[in-house]
Coordinates of C-alpha atoms and ligand atoms in Angstrom, one line a residue:
X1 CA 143.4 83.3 70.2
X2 CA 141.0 83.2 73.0
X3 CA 137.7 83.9 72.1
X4 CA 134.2 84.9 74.4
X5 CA 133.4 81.6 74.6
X6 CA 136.9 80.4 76.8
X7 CA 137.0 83.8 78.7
X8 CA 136.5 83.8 82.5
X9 CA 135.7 86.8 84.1
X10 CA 136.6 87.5 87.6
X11 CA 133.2 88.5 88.8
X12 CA 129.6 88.1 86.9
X13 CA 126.7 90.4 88.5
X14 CA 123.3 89.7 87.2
X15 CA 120.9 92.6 87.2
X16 CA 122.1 96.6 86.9
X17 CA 119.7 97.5 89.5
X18 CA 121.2 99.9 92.7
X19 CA 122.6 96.6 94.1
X20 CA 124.0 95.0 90.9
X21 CA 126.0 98.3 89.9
X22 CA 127.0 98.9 94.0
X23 CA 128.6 95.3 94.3
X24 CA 130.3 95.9 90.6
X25 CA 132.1 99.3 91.7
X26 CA 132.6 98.4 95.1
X27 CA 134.7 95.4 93.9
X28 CA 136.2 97.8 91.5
X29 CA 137.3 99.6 94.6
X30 CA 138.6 96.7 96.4
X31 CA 141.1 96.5 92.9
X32 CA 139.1 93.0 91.3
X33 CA 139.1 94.0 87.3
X34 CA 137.5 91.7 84.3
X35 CA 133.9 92.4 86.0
X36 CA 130.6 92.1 83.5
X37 CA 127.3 93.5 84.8
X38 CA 124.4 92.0 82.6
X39 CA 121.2 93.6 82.6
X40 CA 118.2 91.7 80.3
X41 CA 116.9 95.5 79.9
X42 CA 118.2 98.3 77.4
X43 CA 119.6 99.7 80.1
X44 CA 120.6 99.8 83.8
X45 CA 118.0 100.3 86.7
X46 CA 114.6 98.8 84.7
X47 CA 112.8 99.0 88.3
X48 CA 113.8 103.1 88.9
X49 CA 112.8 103.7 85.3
X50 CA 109.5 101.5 84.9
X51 CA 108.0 102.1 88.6
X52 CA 109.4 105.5 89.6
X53 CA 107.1 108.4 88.6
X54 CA 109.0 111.4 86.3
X55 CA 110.8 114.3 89.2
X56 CA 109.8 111.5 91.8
X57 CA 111.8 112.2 95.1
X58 CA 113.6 109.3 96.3
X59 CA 114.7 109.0 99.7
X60 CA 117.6 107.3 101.3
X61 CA 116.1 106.2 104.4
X62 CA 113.2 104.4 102.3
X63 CA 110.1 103.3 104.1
X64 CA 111.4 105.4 107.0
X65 CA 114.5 102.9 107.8
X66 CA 117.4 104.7 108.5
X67 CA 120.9 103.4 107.0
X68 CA 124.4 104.0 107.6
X69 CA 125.9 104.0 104.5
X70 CA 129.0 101.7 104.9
X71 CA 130.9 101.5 101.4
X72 CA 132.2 103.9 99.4
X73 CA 129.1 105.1 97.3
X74 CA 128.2 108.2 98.8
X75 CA 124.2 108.3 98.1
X76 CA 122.3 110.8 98.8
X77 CA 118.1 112.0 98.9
X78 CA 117.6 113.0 94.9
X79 CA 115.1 112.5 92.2
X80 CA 114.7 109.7 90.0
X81 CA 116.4 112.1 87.7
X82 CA 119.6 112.1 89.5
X83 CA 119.4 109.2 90.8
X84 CA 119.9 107.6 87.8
X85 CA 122.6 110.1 86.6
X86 CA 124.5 109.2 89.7
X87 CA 124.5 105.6 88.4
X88 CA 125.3 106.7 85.1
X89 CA 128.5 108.6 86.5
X90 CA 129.5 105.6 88.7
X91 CA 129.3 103.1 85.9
X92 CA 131.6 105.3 83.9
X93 CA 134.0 106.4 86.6
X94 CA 135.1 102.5 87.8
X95 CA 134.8 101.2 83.9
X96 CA 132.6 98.3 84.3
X97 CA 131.5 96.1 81.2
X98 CA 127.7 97.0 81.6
X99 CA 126.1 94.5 79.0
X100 CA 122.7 94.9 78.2
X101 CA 119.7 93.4 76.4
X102 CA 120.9 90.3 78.4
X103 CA 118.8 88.0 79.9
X104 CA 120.8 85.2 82.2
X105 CA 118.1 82.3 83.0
X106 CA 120.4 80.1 84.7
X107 CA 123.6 79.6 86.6
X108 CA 125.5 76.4 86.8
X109 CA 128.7 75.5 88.9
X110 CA 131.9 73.6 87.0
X111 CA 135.0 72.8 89.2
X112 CA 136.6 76.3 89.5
X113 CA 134.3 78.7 87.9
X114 CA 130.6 79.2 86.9
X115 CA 128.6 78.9 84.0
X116 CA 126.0 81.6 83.2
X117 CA 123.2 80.8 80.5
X118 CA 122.6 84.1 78.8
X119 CA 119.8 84.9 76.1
X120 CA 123.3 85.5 74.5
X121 CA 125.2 82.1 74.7
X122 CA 127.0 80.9 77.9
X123 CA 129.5 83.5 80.0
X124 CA 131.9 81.6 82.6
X125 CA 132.9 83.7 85.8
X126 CA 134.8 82.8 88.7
X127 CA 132.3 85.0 91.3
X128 CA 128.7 85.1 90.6
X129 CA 126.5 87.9 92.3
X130 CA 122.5 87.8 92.1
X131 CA 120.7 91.4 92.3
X132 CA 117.8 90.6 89.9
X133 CA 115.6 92.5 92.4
X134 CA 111.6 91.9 92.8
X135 CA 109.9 93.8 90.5
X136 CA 110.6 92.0 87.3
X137 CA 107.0 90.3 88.7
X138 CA 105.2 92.8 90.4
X139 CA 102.5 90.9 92.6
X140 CA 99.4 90.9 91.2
X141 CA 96.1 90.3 92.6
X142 CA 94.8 86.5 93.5
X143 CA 91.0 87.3 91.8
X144 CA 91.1 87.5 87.6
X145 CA 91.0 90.5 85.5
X146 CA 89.0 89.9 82.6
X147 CA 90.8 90.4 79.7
X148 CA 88.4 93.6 78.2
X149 CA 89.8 96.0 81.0
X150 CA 93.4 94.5 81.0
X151 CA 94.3 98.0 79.5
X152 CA 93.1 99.5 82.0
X153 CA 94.3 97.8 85.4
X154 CA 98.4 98.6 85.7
X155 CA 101.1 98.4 88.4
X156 CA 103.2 101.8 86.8
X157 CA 101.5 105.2 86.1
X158 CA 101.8 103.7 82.2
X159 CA 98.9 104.7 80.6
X160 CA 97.8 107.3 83.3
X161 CA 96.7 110.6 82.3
X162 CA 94.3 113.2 83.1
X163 CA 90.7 113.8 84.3
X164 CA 90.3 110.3 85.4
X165 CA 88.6 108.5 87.8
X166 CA 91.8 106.5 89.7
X167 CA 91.6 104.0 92.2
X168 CA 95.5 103.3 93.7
X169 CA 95.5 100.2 95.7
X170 CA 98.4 99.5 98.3
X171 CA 98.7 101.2 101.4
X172 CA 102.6 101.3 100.9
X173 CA 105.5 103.9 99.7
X174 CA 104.9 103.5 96.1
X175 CA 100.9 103.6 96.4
X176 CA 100.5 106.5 98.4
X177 CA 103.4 108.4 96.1
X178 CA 101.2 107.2 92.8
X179 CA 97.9 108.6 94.5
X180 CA 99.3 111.9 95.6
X181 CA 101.2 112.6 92.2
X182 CA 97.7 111.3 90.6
X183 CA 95.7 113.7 92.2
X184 CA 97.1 116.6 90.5
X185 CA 94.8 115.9 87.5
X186 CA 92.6 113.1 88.8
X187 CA 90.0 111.9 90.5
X188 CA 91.7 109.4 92.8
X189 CA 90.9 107.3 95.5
X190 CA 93.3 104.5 97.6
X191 CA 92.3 101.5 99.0
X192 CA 94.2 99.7 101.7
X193 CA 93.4 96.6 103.3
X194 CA 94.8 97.9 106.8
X195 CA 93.3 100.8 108.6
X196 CA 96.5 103.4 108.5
X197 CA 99.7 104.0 106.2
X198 CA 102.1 102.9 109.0
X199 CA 104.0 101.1 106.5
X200 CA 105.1 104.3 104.3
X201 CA 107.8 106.7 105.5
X202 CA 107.4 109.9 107.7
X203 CA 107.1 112.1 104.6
X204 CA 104.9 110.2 102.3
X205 CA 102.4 109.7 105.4
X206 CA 102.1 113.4 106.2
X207 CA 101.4 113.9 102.4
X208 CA 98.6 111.2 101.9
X209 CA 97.6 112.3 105.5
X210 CA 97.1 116.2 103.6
X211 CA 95.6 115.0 100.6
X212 CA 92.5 113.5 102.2
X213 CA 92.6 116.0 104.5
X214 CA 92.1 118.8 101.6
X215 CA 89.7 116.3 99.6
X216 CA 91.9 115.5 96.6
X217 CA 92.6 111.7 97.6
X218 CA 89.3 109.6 99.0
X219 CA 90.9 106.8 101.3
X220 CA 88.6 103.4 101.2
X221 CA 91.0 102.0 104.1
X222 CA 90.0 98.7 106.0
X223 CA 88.4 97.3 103.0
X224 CA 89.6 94.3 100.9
X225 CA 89.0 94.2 97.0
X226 CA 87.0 90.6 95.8
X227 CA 87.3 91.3 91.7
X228 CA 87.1 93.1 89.4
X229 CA 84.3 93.3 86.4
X230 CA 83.8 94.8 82.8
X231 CA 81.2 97.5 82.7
X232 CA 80.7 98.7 79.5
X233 CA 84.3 99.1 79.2
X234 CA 85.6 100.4 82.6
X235 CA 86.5 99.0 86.1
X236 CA 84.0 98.2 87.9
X237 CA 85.8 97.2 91.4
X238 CA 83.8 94.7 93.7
X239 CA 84.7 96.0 97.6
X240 CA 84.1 93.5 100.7
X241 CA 80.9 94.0 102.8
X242 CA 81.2 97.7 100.4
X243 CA 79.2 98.8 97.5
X244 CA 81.0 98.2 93.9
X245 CA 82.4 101.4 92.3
X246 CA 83.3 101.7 88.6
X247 CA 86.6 103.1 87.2
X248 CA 88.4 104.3 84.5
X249 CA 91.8 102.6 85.7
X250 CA 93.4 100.7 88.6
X251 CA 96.9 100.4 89.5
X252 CA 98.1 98.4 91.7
X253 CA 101.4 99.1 93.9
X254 CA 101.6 96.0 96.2
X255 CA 105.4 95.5 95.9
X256 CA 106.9 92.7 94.0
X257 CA 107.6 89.1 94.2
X258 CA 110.5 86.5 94.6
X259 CA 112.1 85.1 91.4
X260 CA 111.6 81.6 92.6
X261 CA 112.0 79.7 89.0
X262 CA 115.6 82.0 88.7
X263 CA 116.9 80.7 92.3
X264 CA 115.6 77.1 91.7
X265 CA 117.2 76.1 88.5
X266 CA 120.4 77.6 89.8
X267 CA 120.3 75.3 92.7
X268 CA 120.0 78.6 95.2
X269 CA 118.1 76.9 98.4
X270 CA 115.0 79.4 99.4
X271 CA 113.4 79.4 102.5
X272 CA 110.0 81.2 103.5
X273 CA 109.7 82.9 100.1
X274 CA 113.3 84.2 100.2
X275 CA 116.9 83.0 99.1
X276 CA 119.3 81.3 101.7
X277 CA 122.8 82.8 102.7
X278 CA 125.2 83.6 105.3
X279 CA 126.4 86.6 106.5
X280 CA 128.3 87.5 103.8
X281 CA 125.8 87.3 101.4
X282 CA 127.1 84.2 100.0
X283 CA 124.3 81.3 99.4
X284 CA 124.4 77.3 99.7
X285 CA 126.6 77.3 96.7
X286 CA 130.2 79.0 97.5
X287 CA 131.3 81.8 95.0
X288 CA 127.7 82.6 94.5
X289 CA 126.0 85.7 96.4
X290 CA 122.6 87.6 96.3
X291 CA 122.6 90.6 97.2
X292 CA 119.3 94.0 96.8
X293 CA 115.8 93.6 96.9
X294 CA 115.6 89.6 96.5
X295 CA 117.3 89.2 100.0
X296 CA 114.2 90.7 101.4
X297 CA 116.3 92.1 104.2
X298 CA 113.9 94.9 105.9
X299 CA 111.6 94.6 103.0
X300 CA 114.9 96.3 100.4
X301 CA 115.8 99.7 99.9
X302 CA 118.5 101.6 97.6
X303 CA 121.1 102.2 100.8
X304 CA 120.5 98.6 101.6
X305 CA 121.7 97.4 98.6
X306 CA 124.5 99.4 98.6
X307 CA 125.5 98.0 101.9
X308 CA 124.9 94.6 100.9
X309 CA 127.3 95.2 97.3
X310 CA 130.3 96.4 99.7
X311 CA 130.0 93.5 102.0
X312 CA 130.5 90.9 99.1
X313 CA 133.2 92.7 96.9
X314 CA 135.0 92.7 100.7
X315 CA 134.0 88.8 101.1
X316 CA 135.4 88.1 97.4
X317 CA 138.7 89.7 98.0
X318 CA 139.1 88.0 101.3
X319 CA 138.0 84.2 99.6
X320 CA 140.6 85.3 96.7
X321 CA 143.7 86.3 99.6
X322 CA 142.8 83.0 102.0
X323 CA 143.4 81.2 98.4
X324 CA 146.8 82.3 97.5
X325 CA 148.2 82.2 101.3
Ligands
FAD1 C1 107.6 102.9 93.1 C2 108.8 102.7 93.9 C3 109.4 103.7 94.6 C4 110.6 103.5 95.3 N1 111.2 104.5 96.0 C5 112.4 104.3 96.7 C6 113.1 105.4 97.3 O1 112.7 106.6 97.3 N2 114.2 105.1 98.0 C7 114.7 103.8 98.1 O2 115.8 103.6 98.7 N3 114.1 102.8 97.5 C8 112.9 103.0 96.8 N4 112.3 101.9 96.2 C9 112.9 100.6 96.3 C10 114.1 100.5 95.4 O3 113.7 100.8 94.1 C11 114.6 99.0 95.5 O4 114.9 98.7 96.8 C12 115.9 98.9 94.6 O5 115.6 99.2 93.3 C13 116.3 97.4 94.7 O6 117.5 97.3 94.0 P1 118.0 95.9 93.4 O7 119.3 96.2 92.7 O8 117.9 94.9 94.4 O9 116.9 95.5 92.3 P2 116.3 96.3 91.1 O10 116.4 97.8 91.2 O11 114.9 95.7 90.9 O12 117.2 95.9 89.8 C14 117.2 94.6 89.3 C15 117.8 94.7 87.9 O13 117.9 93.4 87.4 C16 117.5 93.3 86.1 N5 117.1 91.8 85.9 C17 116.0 91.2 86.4 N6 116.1 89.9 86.0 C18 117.1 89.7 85.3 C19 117.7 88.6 84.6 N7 117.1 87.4 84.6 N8 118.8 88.8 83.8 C20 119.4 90.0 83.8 N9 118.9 91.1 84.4 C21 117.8 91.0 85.2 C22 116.3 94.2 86.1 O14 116.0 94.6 84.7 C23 116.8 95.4 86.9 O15 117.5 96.3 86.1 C24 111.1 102.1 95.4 C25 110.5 101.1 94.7 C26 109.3 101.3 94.0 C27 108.7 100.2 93.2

């Protein structure tokens, strides 16, 4: 009898983020069967569920970049809510293994297939996809926190509640959202390092634009942040050429960063911060893609990840055909 151990799947996707579970059910689609998704968290989409606020709207055209949606996934504007039901449903429609509470660390190629180091023993697969996304390290700030306020410095609304004195800092999507749903029951204030929110989306701008036009968000815009101190148990924030201020939290929303150790011990080249491929997706080794967030293309969205998914499960089936003939 064969056991786990001897089994090669057809296709291994790493991460059950938007772009994992896309490129799963797309291949699906395309007719490839014996695919495992593994996802190190209790469940699919960690980053929707640890950085997106409860009832948070998400849009398709994210950061204001429209997409054509060219697979078959038919996504649409929602809530974090639904969005994540509408993941649910797809998983369960196209019967993907979805394994969780499994970490892969590494990816090794033998002859004819690959080897995938698990935190649950080794899984071999033919196809390998990448969508580990960005935010498993969110960036984090170049000056130290000191450990006495570490409870109180975030890059989620963990911890938030009300009647606080907030300071958001980003000047991004997911900062102004945090600042305007913050608001609601807090003192809050943003800081930005550039003058303007260009960088968030038509919708998000007009709302940070309203609250600091009625009062309930203070903008410190133009202004870079030097440290942060303990005083006598709260923030205090240390502003360039700008007097300090002292708060009862910080978050910071200033995106996320590239899994560099990941790509490096699986022999996946990187150049300028980001992973190497051609236009399929595929990377310096053949048989193994990325695909989501950690391409970086036009700074990731949900649609584009989607996209991205489609493209490969095509690629795969046409790499599988050219083999046979
Ligand atoms: C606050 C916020 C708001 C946003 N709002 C929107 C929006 O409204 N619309 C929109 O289109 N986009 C939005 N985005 C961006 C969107 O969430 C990302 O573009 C999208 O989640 C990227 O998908 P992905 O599949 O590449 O990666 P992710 O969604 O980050 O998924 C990666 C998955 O891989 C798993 N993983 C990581 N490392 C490993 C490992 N070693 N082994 C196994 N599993 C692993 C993670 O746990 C995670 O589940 C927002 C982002 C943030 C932070």
């Amino acid at each position: 009898m064969q056991n786990e151990n001897d089994h090669i799947y057809n296709l291994a996707i790493i991460g059950a983020g938007p772009a994992g579970i896309a490129t799963a059910v797309e291949a699906y689609i395309e007719g490839i069967r014996d695919i495992i998704l593994l996802e190190k968290d209790e469940n699919h989409n960690s980053t929707i569920r640890k950085y997106y606020k409860d009832k948070k709207r998400v849009d398709k055209d994210w950061k204001g970049q429209k997409v054509e949606l060219d697979g078959r996934i038919y996504f649409m504007d929602g809530t974090k809510e639904s969005t994540l039901d509408f993941f649910d449903e797809l998983l369960a429609k196209h019967s993907v293994k979805l394994q969780t509470h499994t970490e892969v660390t590494g990816i090794e190629k033998e002859d004819d297939y690959f080897v995938i180091h698990t935190s649950k023993g080794d899984i071999k697969a033919k196809y390998v996809v990448v969508t580990i996304g960005r935010m498993g390290k969110p960036n984090k700030p170049s000056y130290k926190i000191p450990p006495s306020i570490r409870k109180r410095v975030g890059y989620t609304l963990d911890g938030c509640s009300q009647n606080e004195k907030v300071l958001v800092v980003g000047g991004g999507d997911s900062a102004v959202e945090y600042a305007v749903d913050l608001a609601e029951k807090n003192d809050v204030s943003i800081c930005y390092r550039r003058e303007t929110f260009r960088r968030a989306n038509p919708t998000n701008q007009k709302n940070i634009a309203a609250a600091i036009a009625h009062n309930e968000v203070r903008p410190i815009l133009g202004v870079n942040i030097e440290g942060l101190e303990d005083e006598n148990g709260r923030v205090k924030v240390l502003f360039k050429d700008r007097e300090p201020e002292v708060y009862d939290r910080v978050i910071y929303a200033i995106g996320g960063t590239t899994p560099s150790g990941f790509l490096v011990s699986s022999g996946i080249e990187e150049k300028d911060g980001k992973p190497v491929h051609d236009e399929h997706y595929q990377t310096n080794i053949p048989g193994l893609y990325v695909a989501g967030d950690i391409t970086q293309e036009s700074g990731g969205s949900i649609a584009l990840g989607l996209n991205q998914g489609y493209y490969i499960a095509k690629h795969i089936v046409e790499q599988e055909k050219s083999k046979k003939a």
